[in-house]
Backbone as a printed PyTorch tensor [residue, N CA C, xyz], in Angstrom:
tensor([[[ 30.6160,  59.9810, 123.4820],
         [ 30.3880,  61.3070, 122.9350],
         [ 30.3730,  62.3510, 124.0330]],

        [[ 29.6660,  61.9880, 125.0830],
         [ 29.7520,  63.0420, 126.1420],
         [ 30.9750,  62.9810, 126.9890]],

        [[ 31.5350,  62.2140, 126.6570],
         [ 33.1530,  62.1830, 127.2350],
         [ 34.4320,  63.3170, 126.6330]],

        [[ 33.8780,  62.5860, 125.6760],
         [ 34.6020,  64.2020, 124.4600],
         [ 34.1710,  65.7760, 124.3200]],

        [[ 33.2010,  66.2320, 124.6210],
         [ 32.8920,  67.1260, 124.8030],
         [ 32.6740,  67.7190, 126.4370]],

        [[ 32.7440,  66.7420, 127.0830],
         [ 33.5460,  67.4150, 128.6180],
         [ 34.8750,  67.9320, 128.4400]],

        [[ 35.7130,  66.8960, 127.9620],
         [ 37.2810,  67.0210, 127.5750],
         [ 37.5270,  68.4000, 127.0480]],

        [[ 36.7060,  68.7920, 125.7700],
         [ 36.7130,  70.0180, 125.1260],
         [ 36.3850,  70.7490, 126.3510]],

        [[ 35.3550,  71.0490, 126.7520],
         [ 34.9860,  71.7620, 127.3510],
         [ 35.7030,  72.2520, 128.8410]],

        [[ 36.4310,  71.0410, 129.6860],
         [ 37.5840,  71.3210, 130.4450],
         [ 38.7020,  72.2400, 129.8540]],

        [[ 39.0820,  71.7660, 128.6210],
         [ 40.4500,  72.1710, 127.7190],
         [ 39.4630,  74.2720, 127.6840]],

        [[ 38.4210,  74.1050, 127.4970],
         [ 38.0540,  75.5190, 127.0830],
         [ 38.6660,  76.4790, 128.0670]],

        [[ 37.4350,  76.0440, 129.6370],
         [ 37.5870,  76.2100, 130.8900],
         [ 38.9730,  76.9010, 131.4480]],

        [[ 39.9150,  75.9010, 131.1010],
         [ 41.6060,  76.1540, 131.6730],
         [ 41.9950,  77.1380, 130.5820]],

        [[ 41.7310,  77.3030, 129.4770],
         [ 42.3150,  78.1610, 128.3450],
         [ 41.4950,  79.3580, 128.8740]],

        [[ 40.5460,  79.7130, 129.3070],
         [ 39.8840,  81.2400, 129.5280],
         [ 40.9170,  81.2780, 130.6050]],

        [[ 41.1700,  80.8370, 131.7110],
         [ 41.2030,  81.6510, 133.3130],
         [ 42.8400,  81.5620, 133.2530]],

        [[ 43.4730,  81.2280, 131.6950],
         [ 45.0930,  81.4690, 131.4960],
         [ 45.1530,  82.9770, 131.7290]],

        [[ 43.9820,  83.7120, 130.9560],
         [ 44.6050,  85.3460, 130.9210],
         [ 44.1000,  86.3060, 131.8650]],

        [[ 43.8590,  85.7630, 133.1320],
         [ 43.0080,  86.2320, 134.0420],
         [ 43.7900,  86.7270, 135.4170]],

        [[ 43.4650,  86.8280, 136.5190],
         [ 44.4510,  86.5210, 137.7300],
         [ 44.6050,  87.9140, 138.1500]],

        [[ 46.3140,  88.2120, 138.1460],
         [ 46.8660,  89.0100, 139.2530],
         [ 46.9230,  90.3210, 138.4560]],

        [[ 46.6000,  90.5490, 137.1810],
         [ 46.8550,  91.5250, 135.8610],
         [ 45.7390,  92.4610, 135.8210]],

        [[ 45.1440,  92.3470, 136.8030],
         [ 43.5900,  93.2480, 136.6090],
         [ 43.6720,  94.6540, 136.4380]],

        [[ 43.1980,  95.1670, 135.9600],
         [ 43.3220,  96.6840, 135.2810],
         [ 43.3260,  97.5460, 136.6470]],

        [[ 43.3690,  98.8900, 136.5770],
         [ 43.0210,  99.8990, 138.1620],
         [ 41.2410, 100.1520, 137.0130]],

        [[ 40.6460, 100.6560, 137.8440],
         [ 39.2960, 101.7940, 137.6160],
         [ 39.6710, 102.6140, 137.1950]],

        [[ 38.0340, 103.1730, 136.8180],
         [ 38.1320, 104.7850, 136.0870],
         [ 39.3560, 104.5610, 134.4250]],

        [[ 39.3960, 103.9030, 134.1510],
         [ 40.5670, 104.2900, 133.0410],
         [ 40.0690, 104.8290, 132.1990]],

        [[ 39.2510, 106.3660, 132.0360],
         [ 38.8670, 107.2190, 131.2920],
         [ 39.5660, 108.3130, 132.7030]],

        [[ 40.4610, 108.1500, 133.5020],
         [ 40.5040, 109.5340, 134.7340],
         [ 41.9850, 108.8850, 134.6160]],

        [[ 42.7790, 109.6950, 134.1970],
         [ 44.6340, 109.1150, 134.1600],
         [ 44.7560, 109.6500, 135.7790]],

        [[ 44.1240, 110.6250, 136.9100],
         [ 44.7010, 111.0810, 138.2980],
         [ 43.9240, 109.5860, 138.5960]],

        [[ 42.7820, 109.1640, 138.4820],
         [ 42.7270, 107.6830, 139.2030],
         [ 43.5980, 106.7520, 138.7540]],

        [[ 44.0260, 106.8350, 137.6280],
         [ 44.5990, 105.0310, 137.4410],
         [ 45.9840, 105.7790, 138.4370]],

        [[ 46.6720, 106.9600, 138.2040],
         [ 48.0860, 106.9870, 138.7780],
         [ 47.8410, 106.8590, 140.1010]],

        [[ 46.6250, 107.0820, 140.6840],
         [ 46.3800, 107.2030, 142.7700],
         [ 46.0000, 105.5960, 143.0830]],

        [[ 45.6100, 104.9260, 141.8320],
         [ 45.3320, 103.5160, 142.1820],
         [ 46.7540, 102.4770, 141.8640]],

        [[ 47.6060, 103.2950, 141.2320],
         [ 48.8070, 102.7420, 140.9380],
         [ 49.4410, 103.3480, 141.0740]],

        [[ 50.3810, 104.0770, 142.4770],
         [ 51.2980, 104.8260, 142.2960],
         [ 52.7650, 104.1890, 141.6600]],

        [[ 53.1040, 103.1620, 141.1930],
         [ 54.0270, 102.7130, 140.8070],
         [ 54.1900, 103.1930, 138.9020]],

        [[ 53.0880, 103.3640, 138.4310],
         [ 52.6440, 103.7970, 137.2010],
         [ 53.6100, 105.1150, 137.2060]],

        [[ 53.0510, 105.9750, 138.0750],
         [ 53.6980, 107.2820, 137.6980],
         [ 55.2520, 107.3810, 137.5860]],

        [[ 56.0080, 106.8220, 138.2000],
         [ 57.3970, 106.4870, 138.6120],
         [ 57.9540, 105.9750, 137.2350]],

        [[ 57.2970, 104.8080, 136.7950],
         [ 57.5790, 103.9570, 135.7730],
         [ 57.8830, 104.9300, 134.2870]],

        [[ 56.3940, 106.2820, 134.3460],
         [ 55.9740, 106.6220, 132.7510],
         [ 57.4760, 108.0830, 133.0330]],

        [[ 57.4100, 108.3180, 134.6670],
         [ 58.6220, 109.6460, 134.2320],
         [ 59.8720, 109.3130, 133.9690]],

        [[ 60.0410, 107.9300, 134.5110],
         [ 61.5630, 107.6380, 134.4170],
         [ 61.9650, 107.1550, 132.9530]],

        [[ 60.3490, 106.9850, 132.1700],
         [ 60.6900, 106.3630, 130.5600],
         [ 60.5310, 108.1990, 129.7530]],

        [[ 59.6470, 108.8360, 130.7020],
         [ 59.6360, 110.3020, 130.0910],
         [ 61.1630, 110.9740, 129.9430]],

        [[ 61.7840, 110.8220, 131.0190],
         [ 63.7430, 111.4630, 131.2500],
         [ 64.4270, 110.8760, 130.0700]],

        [[ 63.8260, 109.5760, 129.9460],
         [ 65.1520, 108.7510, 128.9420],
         [ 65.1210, 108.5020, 127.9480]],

        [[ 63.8100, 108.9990, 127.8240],
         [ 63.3300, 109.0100, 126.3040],
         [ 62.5940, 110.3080, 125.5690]],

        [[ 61.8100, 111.2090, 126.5160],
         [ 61.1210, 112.2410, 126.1830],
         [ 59.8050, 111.9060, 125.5820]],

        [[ 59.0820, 110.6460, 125.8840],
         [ 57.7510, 110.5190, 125.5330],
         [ 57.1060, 110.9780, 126.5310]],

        [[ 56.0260, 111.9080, 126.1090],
         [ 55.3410, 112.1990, 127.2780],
         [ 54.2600, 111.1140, 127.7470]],

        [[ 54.6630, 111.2970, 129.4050],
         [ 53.5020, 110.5580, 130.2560],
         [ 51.9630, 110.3860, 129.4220]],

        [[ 51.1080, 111.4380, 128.9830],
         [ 50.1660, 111.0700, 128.3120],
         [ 50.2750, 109.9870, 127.0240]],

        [[ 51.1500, 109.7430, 126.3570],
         [ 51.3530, 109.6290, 125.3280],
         [ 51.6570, 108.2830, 125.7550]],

        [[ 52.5030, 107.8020, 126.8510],
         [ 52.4270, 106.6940, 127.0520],
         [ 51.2080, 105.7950, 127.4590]],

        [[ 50.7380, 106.6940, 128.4030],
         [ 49.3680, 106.1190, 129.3760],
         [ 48.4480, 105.8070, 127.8080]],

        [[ 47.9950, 106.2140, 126.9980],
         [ 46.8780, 106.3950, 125.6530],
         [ 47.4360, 104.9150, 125.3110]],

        [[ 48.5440, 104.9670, 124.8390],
         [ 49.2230, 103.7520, 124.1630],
         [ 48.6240, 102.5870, 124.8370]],

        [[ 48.9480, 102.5290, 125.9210],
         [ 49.3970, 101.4890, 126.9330],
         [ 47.6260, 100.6660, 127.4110]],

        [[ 46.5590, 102.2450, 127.2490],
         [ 45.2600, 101.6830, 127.6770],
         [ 44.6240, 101.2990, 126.2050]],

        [[ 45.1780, 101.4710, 125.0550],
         [ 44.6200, 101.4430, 123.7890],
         [ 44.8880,  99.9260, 123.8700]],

        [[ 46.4890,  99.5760, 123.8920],
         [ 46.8890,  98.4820, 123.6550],
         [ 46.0730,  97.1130, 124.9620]],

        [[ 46.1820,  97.3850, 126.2350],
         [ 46.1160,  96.4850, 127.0230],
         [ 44.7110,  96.6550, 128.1320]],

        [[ 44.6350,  98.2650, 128.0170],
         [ 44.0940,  98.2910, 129.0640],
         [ 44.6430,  98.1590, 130.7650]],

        [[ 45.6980,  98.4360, 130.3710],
         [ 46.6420,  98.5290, 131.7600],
         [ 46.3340,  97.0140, 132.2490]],

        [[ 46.4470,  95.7770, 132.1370],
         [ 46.3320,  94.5870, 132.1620],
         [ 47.8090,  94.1200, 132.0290]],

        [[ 48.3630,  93.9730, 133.1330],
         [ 49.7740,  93.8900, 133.0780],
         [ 50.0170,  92.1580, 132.2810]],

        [[ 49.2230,  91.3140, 132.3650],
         [ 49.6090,  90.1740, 131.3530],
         [ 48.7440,  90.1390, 130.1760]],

        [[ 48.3240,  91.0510, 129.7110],
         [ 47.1850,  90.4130, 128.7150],
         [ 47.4990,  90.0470, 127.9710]],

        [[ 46.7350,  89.2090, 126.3180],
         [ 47.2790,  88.3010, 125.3380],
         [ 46.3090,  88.7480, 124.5610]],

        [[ 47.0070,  88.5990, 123.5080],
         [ 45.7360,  88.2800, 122.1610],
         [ 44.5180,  87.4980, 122.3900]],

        [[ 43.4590,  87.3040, 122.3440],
         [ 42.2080,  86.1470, 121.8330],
         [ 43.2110,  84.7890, 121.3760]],

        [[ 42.4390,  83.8700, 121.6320],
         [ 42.6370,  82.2430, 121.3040],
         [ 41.8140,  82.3530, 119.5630]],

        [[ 42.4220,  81.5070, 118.9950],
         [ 41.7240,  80.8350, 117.2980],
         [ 41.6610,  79.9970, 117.6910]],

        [[ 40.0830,  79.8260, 117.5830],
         [ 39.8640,  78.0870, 117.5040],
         [ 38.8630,  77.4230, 116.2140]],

        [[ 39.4700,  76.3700, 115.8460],
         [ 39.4480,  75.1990, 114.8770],
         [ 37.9010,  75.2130, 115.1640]],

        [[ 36.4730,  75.1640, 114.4420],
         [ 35.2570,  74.2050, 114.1410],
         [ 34.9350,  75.3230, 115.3770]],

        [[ 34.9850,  76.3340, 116.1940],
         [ 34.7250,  77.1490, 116.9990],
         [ 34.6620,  76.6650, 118.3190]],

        [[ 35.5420,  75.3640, 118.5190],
         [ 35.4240,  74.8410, 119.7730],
         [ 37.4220,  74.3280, 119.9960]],

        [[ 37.9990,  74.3500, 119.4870],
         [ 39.2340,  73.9430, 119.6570],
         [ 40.4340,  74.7190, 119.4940]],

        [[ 41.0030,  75.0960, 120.6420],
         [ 41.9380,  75.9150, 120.8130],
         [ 43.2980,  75.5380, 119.5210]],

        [[ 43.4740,  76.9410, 119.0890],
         [ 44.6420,  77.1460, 118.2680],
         [ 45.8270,  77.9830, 118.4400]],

        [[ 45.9520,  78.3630, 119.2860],
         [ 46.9330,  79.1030, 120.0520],
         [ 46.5340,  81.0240, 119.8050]],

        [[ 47.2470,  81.2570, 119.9840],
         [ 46.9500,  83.0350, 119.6220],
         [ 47.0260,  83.6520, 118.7930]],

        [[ 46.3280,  85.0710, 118.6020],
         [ 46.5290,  85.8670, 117.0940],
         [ 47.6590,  86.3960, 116.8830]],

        [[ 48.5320,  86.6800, 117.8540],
         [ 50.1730,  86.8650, 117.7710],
         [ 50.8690,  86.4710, 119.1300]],

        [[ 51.8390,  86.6480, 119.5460],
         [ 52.9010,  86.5180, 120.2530],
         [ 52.7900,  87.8760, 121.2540]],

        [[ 51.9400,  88.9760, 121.2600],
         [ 51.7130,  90.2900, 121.9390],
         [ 51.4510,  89.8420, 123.3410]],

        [[ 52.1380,  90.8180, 124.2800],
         [ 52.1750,  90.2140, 125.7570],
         [ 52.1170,  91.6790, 126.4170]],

        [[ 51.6350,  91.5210, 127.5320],
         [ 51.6570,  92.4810, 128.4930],
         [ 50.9930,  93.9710, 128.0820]],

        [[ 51.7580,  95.0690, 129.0680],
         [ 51.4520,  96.1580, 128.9690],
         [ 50.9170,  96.9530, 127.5060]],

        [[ 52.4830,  96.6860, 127.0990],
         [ 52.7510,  97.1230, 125.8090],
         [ 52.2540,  96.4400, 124.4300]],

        [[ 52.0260,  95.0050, 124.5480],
         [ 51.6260,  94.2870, 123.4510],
         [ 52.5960,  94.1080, 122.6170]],

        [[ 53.8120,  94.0150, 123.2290],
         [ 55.3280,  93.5180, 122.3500],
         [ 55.2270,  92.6280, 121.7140]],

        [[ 55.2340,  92.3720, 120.5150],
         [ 55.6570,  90.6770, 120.3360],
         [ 56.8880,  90.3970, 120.6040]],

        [[ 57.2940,  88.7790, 120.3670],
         [ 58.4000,  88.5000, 121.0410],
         [ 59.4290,  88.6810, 120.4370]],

        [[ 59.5650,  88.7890, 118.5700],
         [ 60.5250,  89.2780, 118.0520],
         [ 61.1770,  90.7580, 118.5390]],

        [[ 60.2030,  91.7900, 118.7850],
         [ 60.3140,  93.0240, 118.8170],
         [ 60.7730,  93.0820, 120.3910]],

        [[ 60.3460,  92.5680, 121.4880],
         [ 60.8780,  92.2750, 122.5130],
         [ 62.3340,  91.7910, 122.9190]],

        [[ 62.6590,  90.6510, 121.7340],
         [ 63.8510,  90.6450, 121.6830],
         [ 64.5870,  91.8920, 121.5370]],

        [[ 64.2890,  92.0230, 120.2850],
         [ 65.3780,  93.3650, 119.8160],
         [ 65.5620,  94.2250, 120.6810]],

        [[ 64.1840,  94.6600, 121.6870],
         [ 64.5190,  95.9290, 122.6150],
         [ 65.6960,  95.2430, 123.6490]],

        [[ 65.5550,  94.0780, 124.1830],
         [ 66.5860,  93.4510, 125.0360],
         [ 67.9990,  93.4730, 124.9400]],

        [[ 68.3330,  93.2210, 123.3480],
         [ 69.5550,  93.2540, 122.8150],
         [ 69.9580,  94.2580, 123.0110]],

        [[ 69.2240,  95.1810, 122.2440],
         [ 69.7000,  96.7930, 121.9110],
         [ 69.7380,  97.0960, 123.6560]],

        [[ 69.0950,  96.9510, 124.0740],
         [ 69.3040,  97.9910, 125.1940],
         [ 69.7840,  97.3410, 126.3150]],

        [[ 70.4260,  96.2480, 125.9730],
         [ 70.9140,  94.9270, 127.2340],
         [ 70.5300,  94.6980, 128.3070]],

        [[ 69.2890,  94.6130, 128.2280],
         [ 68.0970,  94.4840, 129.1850],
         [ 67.5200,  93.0100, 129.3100]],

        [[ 68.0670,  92.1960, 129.5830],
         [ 67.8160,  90.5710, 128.8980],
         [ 66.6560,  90.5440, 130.4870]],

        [[ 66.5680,  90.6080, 131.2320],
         [ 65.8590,  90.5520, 132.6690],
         [ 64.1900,  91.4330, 132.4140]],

        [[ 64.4150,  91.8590, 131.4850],
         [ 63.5440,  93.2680, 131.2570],
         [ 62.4130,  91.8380, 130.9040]],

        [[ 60.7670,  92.3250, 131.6430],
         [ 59.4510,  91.7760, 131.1240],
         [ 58.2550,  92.6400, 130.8920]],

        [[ 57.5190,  91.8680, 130.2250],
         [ 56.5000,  92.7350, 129.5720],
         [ 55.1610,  92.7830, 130.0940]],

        [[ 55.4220,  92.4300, 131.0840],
         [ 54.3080,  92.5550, 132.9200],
         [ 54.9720,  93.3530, 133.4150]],

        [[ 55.7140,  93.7700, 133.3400],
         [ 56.4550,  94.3790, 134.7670],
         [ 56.4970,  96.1370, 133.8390]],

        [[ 55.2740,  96.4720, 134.3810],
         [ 55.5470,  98.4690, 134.2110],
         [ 56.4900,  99.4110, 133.7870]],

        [[ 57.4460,  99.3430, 134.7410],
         [ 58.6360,  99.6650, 134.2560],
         [ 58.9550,  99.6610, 133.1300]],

        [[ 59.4300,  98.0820, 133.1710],
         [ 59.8270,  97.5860, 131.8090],
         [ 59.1810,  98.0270, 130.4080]],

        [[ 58.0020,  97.8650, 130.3930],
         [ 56.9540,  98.1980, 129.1760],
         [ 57.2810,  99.7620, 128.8340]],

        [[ 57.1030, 100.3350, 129.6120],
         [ 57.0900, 101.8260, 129.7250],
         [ 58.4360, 102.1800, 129.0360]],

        [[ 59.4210, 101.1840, 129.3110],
         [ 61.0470, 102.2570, 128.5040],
         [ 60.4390, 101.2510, 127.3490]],

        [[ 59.9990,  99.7780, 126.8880],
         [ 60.3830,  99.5250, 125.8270],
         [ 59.5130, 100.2670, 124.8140]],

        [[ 58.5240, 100.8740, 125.3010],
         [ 57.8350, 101.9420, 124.6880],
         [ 58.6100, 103.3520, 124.3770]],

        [[ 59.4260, 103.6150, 125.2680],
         [ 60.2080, 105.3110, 124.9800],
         [ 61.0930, 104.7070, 124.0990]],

        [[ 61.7170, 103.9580, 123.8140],
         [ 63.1660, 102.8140, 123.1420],
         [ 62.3490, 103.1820, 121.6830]],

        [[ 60.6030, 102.2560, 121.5900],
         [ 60.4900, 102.3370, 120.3970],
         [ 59.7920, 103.4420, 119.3190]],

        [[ 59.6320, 103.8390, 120.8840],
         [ 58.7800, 105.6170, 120.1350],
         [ 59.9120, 106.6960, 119.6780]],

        [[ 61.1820, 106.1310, 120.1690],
         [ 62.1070, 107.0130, 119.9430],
         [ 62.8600, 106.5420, 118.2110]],

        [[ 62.2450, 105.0310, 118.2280],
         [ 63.0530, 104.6490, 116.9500],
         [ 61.8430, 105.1350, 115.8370]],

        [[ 60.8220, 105.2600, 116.4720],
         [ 60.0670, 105.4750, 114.8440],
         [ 60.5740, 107.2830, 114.7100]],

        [[ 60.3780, 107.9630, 115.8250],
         [ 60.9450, 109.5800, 115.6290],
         [ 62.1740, 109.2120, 113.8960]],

        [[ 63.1970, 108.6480, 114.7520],
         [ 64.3130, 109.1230, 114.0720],
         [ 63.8980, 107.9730, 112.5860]],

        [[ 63.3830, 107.2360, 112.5750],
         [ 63.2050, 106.4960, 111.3490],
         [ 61.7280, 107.0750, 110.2580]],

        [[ 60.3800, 107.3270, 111.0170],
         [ 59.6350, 107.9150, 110.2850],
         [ 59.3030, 109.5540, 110.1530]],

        [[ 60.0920, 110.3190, 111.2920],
         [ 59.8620, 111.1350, 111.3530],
         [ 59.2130, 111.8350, 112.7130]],

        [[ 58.1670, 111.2690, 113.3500],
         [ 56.8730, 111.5370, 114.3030],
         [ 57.6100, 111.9200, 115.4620]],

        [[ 56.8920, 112.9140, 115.9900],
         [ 57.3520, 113.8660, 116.8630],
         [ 56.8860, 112.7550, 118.0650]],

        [[ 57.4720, 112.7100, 119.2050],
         [ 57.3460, 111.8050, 120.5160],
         [ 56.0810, 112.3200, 120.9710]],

        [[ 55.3720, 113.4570, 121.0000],
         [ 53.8870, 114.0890, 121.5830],
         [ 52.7410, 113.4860, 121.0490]],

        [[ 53.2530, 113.3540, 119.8160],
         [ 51.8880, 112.7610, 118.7210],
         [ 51.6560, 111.7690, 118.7710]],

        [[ 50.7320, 111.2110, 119.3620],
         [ 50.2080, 110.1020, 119.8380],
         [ 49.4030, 109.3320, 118.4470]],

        [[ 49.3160, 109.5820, 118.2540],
         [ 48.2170, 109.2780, 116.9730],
         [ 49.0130, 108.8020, 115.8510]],

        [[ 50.3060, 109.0930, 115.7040],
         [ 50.7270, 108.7510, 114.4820],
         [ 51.8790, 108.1290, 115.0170]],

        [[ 52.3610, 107.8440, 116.3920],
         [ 53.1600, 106.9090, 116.7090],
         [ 52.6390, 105.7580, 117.1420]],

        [[ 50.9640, 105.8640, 117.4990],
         [ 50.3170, 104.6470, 117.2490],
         [ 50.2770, 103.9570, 116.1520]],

        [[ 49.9070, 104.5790, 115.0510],
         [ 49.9750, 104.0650, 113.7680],
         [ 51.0820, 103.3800, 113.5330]],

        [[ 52.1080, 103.5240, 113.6800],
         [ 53.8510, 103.2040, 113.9300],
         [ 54.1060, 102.1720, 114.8790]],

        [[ 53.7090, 102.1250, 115.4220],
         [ 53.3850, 101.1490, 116.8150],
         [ 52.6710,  99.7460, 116.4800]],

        [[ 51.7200, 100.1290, 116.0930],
         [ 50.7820,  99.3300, 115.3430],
         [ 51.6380,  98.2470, 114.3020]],

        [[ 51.7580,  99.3120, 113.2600],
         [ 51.6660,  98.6600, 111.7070],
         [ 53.3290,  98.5430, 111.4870]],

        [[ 54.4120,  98.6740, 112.7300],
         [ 55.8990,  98.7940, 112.5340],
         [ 56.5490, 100.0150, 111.6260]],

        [[ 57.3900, 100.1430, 111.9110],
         [ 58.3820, 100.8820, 111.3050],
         [ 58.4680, 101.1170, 109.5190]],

        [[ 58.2310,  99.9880, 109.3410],
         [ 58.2030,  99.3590, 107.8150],
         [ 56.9050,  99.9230, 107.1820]],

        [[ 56.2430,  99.1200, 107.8650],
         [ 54.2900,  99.6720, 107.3040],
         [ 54.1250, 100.5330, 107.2300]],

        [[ 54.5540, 101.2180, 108.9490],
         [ 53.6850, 102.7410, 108.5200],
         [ 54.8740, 103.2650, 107.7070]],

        [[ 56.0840, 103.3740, 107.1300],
         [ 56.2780, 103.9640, 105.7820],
         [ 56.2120, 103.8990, 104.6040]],

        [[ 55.3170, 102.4470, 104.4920],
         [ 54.7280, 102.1580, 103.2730],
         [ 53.0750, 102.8990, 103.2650]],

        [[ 52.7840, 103.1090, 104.4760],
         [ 51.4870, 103.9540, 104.2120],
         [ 50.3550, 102.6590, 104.8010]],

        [[ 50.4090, 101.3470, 105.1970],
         [ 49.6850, 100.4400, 105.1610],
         [ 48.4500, 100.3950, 105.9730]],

        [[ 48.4330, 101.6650, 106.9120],
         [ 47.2560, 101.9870, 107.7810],
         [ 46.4650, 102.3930, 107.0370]],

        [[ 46.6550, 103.2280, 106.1840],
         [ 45.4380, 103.9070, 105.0390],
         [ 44.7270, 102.7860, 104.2120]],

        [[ 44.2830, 101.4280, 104.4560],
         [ 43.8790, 101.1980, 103.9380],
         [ 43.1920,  99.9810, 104.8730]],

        [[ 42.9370, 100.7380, 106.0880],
         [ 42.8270, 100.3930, 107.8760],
         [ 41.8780, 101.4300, 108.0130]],

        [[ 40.6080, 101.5940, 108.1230],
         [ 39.6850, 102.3300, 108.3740],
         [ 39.5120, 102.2650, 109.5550]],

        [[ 39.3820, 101.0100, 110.1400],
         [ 39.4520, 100.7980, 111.4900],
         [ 40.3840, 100.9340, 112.6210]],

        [[ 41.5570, 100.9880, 111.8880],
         [ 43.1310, 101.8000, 112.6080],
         [ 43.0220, 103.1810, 112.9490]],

        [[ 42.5510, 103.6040, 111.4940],
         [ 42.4320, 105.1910, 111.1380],
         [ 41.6730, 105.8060, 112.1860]],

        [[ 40.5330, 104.7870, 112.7410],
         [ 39.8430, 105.5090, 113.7370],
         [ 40.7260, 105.0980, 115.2950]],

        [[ 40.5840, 104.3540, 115.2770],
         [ 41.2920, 104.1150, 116.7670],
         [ 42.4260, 104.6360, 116.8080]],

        [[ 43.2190, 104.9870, 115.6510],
         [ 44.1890, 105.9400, 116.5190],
         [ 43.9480, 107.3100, 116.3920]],

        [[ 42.7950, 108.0520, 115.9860],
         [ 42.1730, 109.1300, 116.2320],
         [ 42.2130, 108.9960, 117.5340]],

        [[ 41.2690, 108.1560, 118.4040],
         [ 40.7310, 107.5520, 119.4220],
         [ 42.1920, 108.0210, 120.5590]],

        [[ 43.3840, 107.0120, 119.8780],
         [ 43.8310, 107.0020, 120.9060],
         [ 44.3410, 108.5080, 120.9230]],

        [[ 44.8820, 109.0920, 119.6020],
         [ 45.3000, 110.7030, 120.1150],
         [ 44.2960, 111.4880, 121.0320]],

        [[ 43.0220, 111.3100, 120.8660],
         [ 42.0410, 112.1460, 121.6900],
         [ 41.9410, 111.9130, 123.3000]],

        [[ 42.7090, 110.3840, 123.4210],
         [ 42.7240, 109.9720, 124.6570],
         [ 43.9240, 110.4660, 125.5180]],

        [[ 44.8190, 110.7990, 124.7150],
         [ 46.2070, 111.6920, 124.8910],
         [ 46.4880, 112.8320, 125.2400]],

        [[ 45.6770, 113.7080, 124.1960],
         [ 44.9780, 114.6670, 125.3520],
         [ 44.5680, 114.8920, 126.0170]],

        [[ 43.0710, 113.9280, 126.6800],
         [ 42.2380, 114.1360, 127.3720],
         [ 43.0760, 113.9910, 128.8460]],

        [[ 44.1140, 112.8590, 128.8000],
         [ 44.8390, 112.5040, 129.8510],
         [ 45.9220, 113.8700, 130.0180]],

        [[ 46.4340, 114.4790, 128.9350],
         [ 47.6100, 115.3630, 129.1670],
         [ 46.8300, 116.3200, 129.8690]],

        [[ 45.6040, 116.9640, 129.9350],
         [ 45.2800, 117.8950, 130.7300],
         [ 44.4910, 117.1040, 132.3150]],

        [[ 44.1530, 116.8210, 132.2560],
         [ 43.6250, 115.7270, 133.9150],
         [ 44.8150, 115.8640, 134.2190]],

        [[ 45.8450, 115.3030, 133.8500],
         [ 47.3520, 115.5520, 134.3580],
         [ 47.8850, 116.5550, 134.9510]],

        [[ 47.3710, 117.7260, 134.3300],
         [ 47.7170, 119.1010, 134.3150],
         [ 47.0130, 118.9810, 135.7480]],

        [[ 46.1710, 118.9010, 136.2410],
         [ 45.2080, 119.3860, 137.3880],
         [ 44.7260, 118.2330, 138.6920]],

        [[ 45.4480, 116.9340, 138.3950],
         [ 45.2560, 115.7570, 139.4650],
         [ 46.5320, 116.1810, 140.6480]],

        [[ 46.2490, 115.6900, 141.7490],
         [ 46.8910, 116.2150, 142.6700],
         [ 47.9330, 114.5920, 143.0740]],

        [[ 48.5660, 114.2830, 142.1310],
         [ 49.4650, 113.1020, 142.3380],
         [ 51.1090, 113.5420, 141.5910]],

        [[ 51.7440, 113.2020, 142.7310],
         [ 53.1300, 113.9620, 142.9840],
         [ 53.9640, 113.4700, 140.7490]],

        [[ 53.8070, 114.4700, 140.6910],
         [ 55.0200, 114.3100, 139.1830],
         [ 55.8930, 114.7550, 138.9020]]])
């Protein structure tokens, strides 16, 4: 009996310190001039997806800390069986952006980016302008509005034009949340002394 529940308990052990490591967030991520002075590679990444897509830098940064927390590998939570036995994850969501892997595909195809990953900044950052640009022309939402291309983001293309957040109280608020965080970053922006 105590053989088996070491076993579990090893199996736990190695399953926590999978999502851990080299992905660690910057500080301050309520101050967008600290995360960009603690990451100058960030800023590079959000203007070159800002040129090619026209999402604004805030709008990305909100997304990106809503979704991951700037945690360049993060994952969904583990399900586990009897509350002790790993079941794999609540989706397929990876990295920056929280792509799943279907939707990851598609950005690859479409944009023949097969090399493109969802750790790697850059990368996240256009497949974010790619898909903020497809809900514009499919639901409507202006690229600034953070709040309702979260919703879009969120609940897909499909959902949010079926309306399926409204019945998401808990969406409804967090992407309040994240629009307020969109702002808060678009003006710090306005006044941080990091080259844009």
């Amino acid at each position: 009996m105590s053989r088996t529940l070491g076993a579990i308990m090893l199996v736990l052990a190695l399953a926590s310190c999978s999502s851990g490591g080299s992905g660690k967030a910057p500080k301050e991520l309520d101050n967008a001039c600290s995360i960009l002075k603690q990451r100058p590679g960030y800023l590079s990444a959000f203007k070159s997806a800002e040129r090619k897509w026209g999402v604004p830098v805030h709008v990305q940064m909100a997304t990106i800390y809503q979704e991951s927390k700037f945690v360049s590998n993060a994952r969904p939570p583990f399900r586990y069986a009897a509350g002790v036995i790993p079941m794999g994850r609540l989706s397929s969501a990876l990295g920056y952006s929280q792509a799943l892997d279907g939707t990851w595909k598609e950005y690859q195809q479409d944009q023949g980016r097969f090399g493109a990953k969802r750790t790697r900044i850059k990368d996240a950052s256009d497949f974010m302008g790619w898909y903020m640009n497809t809900t514009r022309d499919r639901n409507g939402i202006s690229l600034g509005d953070a709040r309702n291309q979260y919703l879009a983001y969120h609940e897909g293309h499909t959902g949010y034009a079926r309306g399926s957040y409204n019945k998401k109280s808990w969406l409804l608020r967090v992407s309040g949340e994240v629009g307020a965080r969109s702002d808060t970053y678009r003006q710090q922006l306005a006044t941080c002394r990091v080259r844009r």
